[in-house]
CSV table of C-alpha atoms in Angstrom, one decimal:
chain,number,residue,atom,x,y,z
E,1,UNK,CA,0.0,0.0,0.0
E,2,UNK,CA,1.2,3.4,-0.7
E,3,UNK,CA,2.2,5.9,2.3
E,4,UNK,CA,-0.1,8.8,2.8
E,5,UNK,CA,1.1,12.0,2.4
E,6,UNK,CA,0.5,14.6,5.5
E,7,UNK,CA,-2.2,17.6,4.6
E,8,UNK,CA,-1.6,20.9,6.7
E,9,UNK,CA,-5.1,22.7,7.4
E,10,UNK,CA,-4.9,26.6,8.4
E,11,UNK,CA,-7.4,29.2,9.7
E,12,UNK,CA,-10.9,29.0,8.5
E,13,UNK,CA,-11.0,32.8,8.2
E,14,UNK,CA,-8.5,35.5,7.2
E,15,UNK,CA,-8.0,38.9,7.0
E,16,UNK,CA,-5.4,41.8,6.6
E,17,UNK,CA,-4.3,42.7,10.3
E,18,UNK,CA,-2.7,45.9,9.5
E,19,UNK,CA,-1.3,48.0,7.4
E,20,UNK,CA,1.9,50.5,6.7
E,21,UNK,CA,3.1,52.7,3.8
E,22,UNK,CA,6.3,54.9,3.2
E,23,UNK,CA,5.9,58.0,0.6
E,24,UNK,CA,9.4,59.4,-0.6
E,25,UNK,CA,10.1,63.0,0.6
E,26,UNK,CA,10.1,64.6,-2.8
E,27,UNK,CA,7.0,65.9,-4.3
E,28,UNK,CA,7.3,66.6,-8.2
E,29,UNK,CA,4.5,68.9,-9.3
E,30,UNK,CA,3.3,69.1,-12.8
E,31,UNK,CA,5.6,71.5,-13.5
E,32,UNK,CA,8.1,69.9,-13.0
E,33,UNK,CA,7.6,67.6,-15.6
E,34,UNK,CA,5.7,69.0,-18.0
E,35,UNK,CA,8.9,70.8,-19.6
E,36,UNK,CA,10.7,68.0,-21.3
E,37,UNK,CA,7.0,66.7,-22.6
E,38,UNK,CA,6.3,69.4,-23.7
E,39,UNK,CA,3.5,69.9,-21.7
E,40,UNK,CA,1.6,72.0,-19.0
E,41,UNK,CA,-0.3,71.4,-15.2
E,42,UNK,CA,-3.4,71.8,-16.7
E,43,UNK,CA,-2.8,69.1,-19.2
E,44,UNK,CA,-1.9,66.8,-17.5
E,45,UNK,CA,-4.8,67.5,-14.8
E,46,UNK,CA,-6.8,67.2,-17.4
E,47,UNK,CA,-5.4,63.7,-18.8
E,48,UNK,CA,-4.8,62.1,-15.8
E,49,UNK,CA,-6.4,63.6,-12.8
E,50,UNK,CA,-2.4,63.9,-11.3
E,51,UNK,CA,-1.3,67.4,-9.4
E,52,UNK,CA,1.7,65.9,-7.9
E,53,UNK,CA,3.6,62.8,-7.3
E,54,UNK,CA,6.6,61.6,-5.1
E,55,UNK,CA,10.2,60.7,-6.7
E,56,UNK,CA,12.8,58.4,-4.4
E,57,UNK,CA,15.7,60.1,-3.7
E,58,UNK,CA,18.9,57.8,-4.7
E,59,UNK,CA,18.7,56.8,-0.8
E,60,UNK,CA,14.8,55.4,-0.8
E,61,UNK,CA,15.3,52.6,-2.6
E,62,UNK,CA,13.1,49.2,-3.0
E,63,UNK,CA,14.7,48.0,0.2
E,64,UNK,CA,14.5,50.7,2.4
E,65,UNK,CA,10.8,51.8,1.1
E,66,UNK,CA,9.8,48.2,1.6
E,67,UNK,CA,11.2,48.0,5.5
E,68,UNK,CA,9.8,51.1,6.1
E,69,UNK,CA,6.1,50.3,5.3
E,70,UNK,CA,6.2,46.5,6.3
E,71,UNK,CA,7.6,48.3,10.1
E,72,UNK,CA,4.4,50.6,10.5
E,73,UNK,CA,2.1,47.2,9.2
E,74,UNK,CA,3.5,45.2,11.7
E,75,UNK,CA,3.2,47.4,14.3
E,76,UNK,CA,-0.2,48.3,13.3
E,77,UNK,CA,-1.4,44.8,13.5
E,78,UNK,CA,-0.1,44.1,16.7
E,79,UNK,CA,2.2,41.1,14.8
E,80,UNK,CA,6.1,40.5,15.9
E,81,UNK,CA,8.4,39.7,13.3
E,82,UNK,CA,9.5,36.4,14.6
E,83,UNK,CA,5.5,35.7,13.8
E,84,UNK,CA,6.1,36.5,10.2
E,85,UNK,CA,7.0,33.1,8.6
E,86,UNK,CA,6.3,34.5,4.5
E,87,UNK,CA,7.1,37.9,2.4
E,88,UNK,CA,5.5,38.5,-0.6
E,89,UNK,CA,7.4,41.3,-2.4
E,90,UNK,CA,5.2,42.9,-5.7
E,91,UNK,CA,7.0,44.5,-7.7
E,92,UNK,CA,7.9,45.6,-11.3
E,93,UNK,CA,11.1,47.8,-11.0
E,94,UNK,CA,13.7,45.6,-8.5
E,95,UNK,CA,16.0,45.8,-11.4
E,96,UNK,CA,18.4,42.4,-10.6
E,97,UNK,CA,17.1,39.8,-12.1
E,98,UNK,CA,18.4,37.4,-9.0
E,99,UNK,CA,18.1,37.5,-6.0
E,100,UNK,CA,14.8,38.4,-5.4
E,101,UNK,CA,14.7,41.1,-3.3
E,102,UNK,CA,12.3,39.7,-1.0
E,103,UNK,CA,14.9,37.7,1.5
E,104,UNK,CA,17.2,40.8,2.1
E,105,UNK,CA,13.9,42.9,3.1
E,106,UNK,CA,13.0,39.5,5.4
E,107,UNK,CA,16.5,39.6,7.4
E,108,UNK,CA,16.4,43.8,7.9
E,109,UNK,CA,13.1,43.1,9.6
E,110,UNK,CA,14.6,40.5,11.5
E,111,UNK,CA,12.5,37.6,10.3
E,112,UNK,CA,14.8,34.4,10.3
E,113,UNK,CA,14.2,32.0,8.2
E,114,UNK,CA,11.3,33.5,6.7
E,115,UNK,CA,9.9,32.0,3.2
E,116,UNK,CA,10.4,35.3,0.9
E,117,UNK,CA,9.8,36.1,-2.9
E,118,UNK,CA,9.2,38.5,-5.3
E,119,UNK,CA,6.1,38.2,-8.1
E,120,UNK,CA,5.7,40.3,-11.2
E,121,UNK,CA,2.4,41.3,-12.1
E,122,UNK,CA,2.2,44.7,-13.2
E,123,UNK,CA,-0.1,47.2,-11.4
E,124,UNK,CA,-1.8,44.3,-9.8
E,125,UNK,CA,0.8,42.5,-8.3
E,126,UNK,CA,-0.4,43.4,-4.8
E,127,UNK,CA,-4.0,41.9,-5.7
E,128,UNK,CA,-2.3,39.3,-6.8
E,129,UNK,CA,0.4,38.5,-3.8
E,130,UNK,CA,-2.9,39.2,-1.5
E,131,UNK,CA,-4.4,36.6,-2.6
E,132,UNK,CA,-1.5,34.5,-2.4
E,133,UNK,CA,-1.1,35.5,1.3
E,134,UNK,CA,-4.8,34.6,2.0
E,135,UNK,CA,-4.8,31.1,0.8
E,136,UNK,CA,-1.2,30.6,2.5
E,137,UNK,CA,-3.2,30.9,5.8
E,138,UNK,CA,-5.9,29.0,5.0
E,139,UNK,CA,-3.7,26.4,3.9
E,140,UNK,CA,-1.8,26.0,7.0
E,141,UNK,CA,1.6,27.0,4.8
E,142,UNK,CA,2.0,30.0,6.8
E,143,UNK,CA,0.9,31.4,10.1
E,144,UNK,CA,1.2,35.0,9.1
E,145,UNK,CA,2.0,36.4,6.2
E,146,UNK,CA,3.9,39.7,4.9
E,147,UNK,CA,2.8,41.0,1.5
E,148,UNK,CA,4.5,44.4,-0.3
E,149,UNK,CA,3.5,46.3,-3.1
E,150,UNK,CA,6.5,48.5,-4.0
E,151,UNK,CA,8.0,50.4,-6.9
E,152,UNK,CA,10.6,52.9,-7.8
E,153,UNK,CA,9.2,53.5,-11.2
E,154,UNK,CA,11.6,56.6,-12.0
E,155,UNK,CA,14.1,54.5,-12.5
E,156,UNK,CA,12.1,53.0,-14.9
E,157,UNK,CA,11.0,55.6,-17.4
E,158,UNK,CA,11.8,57.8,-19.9
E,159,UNK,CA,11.4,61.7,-19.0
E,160,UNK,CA,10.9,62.8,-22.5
E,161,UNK,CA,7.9,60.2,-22.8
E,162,UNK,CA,5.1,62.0,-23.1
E,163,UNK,CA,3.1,59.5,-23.0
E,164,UNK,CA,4.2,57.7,-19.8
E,165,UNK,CA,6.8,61.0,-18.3
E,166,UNK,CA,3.8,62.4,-16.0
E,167,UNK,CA,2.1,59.4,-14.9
E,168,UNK,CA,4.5,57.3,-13.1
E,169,UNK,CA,5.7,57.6,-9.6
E,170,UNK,CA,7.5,55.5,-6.1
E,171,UNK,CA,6.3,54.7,-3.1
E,172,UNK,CA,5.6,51.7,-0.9
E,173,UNK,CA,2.8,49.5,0.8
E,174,UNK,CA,2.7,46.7,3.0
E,175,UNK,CA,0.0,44.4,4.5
E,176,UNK,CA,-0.1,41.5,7.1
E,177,UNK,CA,-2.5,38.6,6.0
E,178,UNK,CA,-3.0,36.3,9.3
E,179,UNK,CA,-6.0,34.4,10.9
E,180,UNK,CA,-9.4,36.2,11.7
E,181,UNK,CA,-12.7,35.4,13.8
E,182,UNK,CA,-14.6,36.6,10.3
E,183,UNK,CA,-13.3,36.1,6.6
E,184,UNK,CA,-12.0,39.8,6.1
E,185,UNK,CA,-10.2,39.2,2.2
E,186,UNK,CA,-13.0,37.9,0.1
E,187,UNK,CA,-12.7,35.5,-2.9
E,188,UNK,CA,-10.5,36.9,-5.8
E,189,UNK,CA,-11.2,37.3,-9.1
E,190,UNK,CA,-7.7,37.6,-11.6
E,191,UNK,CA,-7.0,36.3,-15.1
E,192,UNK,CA,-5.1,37.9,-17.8
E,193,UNK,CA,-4.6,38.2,-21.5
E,194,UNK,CA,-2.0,38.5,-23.3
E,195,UNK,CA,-3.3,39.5,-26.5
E,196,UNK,CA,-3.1,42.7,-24.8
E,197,UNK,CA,1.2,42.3,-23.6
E,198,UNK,CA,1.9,45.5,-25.9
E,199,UNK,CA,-0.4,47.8,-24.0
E,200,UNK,CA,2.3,48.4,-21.2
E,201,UNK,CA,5.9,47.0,-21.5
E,202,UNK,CA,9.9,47.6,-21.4
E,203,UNK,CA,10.6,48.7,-24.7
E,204,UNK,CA,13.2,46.0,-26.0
E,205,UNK,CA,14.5,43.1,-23.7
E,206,UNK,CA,18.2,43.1,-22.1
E,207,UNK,CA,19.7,40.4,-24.9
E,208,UNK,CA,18.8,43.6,-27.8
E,209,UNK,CA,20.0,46.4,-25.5
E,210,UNK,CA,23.5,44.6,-25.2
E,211,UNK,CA,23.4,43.7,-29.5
E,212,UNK,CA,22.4,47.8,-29.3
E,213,UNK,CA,25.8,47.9,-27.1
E,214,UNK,CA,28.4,46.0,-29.6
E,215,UNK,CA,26.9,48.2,-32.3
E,216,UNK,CA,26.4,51.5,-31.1
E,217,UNK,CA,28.7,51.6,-28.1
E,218,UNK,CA,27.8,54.3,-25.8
E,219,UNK,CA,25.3,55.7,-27.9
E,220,UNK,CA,22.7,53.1,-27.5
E,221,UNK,CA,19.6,53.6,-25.3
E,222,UNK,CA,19.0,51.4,-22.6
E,223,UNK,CA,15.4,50.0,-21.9
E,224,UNK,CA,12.4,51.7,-20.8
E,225,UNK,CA,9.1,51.4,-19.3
E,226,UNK,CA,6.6,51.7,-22.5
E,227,UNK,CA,2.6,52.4,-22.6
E,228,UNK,CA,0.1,52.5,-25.3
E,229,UNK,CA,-2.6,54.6,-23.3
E,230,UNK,CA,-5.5,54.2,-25.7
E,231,UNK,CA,-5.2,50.8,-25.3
E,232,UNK,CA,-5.1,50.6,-21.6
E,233,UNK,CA,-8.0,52.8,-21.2
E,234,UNK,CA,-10.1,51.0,-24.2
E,235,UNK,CA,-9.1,47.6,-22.0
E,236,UNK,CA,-10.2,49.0,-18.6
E,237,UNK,CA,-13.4,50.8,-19.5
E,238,UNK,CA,-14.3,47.5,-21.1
E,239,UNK,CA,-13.4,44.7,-19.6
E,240,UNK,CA,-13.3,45.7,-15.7
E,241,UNK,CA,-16.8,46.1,-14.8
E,242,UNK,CA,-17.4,42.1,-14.8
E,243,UNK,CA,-14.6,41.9,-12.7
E,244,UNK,CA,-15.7,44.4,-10.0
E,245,UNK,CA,-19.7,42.7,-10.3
E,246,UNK,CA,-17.7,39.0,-10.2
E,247,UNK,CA,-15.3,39.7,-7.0
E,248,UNK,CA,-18.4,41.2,-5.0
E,249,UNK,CA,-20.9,38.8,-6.2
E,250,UNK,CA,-18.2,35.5,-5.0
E,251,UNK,CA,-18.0,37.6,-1.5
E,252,UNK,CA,-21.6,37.2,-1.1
E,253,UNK,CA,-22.3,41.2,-1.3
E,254,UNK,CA,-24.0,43.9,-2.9
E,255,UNK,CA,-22.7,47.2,-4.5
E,256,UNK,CA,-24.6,48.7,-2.1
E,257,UNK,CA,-23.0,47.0,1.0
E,258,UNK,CA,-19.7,48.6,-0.2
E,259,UNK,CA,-18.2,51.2,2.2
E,260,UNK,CA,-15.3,51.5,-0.2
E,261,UNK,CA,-13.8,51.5,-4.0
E,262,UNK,CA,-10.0,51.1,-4.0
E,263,UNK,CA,-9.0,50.8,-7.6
E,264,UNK,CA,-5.5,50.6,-9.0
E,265,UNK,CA,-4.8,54.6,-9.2
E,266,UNK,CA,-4.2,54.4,-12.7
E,267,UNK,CA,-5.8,57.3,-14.3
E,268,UNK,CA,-8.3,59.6,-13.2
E,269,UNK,CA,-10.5,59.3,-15.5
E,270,UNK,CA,-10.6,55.5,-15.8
E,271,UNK,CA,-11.2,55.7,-11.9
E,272,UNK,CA,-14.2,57.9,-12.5
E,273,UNK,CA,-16.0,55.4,-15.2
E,274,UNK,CA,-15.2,52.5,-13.2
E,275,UNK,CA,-17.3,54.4,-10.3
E,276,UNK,CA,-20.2,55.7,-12.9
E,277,UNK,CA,-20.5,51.9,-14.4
E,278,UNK,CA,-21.1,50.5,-10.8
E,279,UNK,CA,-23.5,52.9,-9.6
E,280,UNK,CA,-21.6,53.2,-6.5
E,281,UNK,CA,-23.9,54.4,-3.5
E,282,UNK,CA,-23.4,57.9,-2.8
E,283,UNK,CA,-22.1,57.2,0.6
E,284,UNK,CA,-19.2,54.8,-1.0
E,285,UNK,CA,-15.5,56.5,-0.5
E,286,UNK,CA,-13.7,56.1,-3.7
E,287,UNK,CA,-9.8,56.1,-3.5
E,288,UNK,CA,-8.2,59.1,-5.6
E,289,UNK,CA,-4.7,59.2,-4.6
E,290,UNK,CA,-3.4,59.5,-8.1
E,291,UNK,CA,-3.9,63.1,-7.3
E,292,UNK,CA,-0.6,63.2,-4.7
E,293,UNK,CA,0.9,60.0,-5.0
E,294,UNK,CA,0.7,59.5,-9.2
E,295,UNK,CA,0.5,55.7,-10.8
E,296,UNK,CA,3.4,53.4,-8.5
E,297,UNK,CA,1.8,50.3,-9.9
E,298,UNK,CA,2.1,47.6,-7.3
E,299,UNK,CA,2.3,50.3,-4.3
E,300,UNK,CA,-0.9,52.2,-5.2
E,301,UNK,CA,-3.6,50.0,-3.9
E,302,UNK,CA,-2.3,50.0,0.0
E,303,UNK,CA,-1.0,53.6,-0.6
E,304,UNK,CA,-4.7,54.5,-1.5
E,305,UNK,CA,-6.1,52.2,1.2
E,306,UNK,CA,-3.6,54.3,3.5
E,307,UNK,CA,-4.7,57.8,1.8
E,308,UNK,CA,-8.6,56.6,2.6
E,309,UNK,CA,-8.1,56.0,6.5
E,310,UNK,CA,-5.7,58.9,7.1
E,311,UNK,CA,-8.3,61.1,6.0
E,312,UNK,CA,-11.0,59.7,7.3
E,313,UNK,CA,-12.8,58.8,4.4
E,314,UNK,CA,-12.7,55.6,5.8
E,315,UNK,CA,-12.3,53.5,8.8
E,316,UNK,CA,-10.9,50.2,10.1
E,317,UNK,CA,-13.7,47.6,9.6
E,318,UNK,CA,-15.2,48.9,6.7
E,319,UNK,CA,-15.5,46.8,3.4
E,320,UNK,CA,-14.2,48.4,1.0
E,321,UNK,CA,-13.4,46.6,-3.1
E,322,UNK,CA,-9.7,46.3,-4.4
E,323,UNK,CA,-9.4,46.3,-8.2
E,324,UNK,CA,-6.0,46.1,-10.2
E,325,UNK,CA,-4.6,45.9,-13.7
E,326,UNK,CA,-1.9,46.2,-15.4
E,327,UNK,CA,1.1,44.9,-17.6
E,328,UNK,CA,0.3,41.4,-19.0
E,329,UNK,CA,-2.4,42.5,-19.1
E,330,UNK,CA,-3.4,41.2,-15.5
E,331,UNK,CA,-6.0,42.1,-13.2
E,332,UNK,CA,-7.3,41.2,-9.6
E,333,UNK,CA,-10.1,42.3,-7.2
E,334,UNK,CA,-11.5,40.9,-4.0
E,335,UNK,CA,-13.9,42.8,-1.3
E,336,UNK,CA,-11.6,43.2,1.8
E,337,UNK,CA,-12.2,44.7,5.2
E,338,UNK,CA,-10.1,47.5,5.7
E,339,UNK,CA,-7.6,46.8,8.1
E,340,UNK,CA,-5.6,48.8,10.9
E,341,UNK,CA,-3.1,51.5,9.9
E,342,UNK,CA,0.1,52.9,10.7
């Protein structure tokens, strides 16, 4: 007879226990950038629904961001560090390609022997690791689990872009997924396409850039962070609604139960249709960060969540709708309660 392999079971119910964000110092008004584009503030208002945005300083890097905001979720949530046992890290713009940078964030906060790995999906990466981090718990894989969404996207683009030179920003946001008395992270609702992999890219992969090097010698231009913005937005109006209707129909909710709206802070506009299409109640807070904090991809849902709470737009225990998307294209949403925040 054949041995039997050992199942681990986990918490019936989970939730995120608190939560923690680091914004770089510098704010970049429109200004700012609108001279190499080109460009003007009220343009870019306009396009976007952007006044400002923060840049890392060559200090605030992926690492120290990411510590940052994982500190203020774990002391928001009442969770030690030894009682961390997986990190999550989201991200798009940790530019080595190994290690991950997940394990050297792991040992700053002290957390030995901690699993700890990096994903890569775009703007909903944090959706994505989320829901990763949920059924982790469930499972009985991990007690508690550490998830970060966190990007340093001006490293990443191209300041004479004008289609992408405006829109994209850093920042940090970090979550702790453990065991709860009531399911607080509902069901989640992802996919992709990849029909659609043009939309929002790097410009040429690192094997052309270093044929571009033999030929061209210091002359050639290195890789950057690419966007077709019809395309996006054409995506987004049309294919996000179902999404939104799926994730809070497979929590067991209504529109109208929603306290919240915490879309990927993508552009302005799309935020707006998105809010129109679901005939959010009027009472519903809908994230609009984008107007300080700009697009940072992977940091911008738990920025958002953190821009709802701190000004009391919302509160801890409300249930608020996360919706991402982003390069792949890939997209996420599940109803959460918000959590704690720090």
């Amino acid at each position: 007879m054949a041995a039997r392999i050992a199942q681990t079971t986990g918490a019936e119910h989970t939730a995120i226990l608190g939560l923690g964000v680091y914004r770089p110092a510098r704010v970049v008004t429109n200004d700012e950038v609108a001279g190499p584009i080109d460009s003007s503030d009220e343009w870019i208002r306009t396009r976007s629904g952007i006044k400002s945005r923060r840049f890392a300083s060559a200090d605030e890097t992926i690492q120290s961001m990411s510590v940052a905001a994982a500190q203020g979720a774990l002391a928001s949530s009442g969770v030690a560090a030894d009682q961390v046992d997986c990190v999550i890290v989201a991200t798009s713009t940790h530019l080595l390609l190994t290690p991950a940078i997940g394990p050297q964030i792991a040992t700053d906060l002290g957390m030995t022997g901690a699993a700890a790995f990096d994903i890569s999906a775009g703007c909903a990466g944090f959706c994505h690791a989320l829901a990763m981090a949920s059924d982790l718990v469930r499972a009985g894989t991990s007690k508690n689990v550490l998830v970060i969404g966190v990007e340093k996207l001006t490293n990443t683009v191209d300041f004479t872009d004008r289609a992408t030179a405006f829109l994209f920003a850093d920042g940090a946001g970090a979550v702790i997924v453990g065991p709860a008395e009531e399911q607080g992270i509902g069901p989640t609702v992802w996919g992709s396409d990849g029909t659609q992999h043009h939309a929002i890219r790097q410009n040429k992969d690192w094997m052309e850039f270093f044929a571009e090097i033999d030929e061209k010698g210091t002359d050639a231009v290195r890789p950057y962070l690419a966007m077709e913005g019809t395309a996006v937005f054409r995506w987004a109006a049309h294919s996000l609604e179902k999404v939104c209707r799926d994730a809070i129909d497979r929590a067991g909710l209504t529109t109208d139960q929603l306290d919240a709206m915490i879309p990927h802070q993508a552009n302005g506009r799309i935020i707006e249709i998105m809010a129109r299409v679901l005939k959010l109640p009027e009472d519903c807070a809908l994230a609009n960060d984008i107007e300080e904090a700009g697009n940072t991809s992977a940091a911008s849902i738990p920025l958002a969540m953190e821009a709802l709470l701190r000004k009391g737009e919302s509160k801890p225990g409300d249930t608020a709708l996360l919706i991402a998307f982003g390069a792949g294209l890939s997209y996420a949403a599940q109803v959460v309660t918000l959590p704690a925040w720090q």
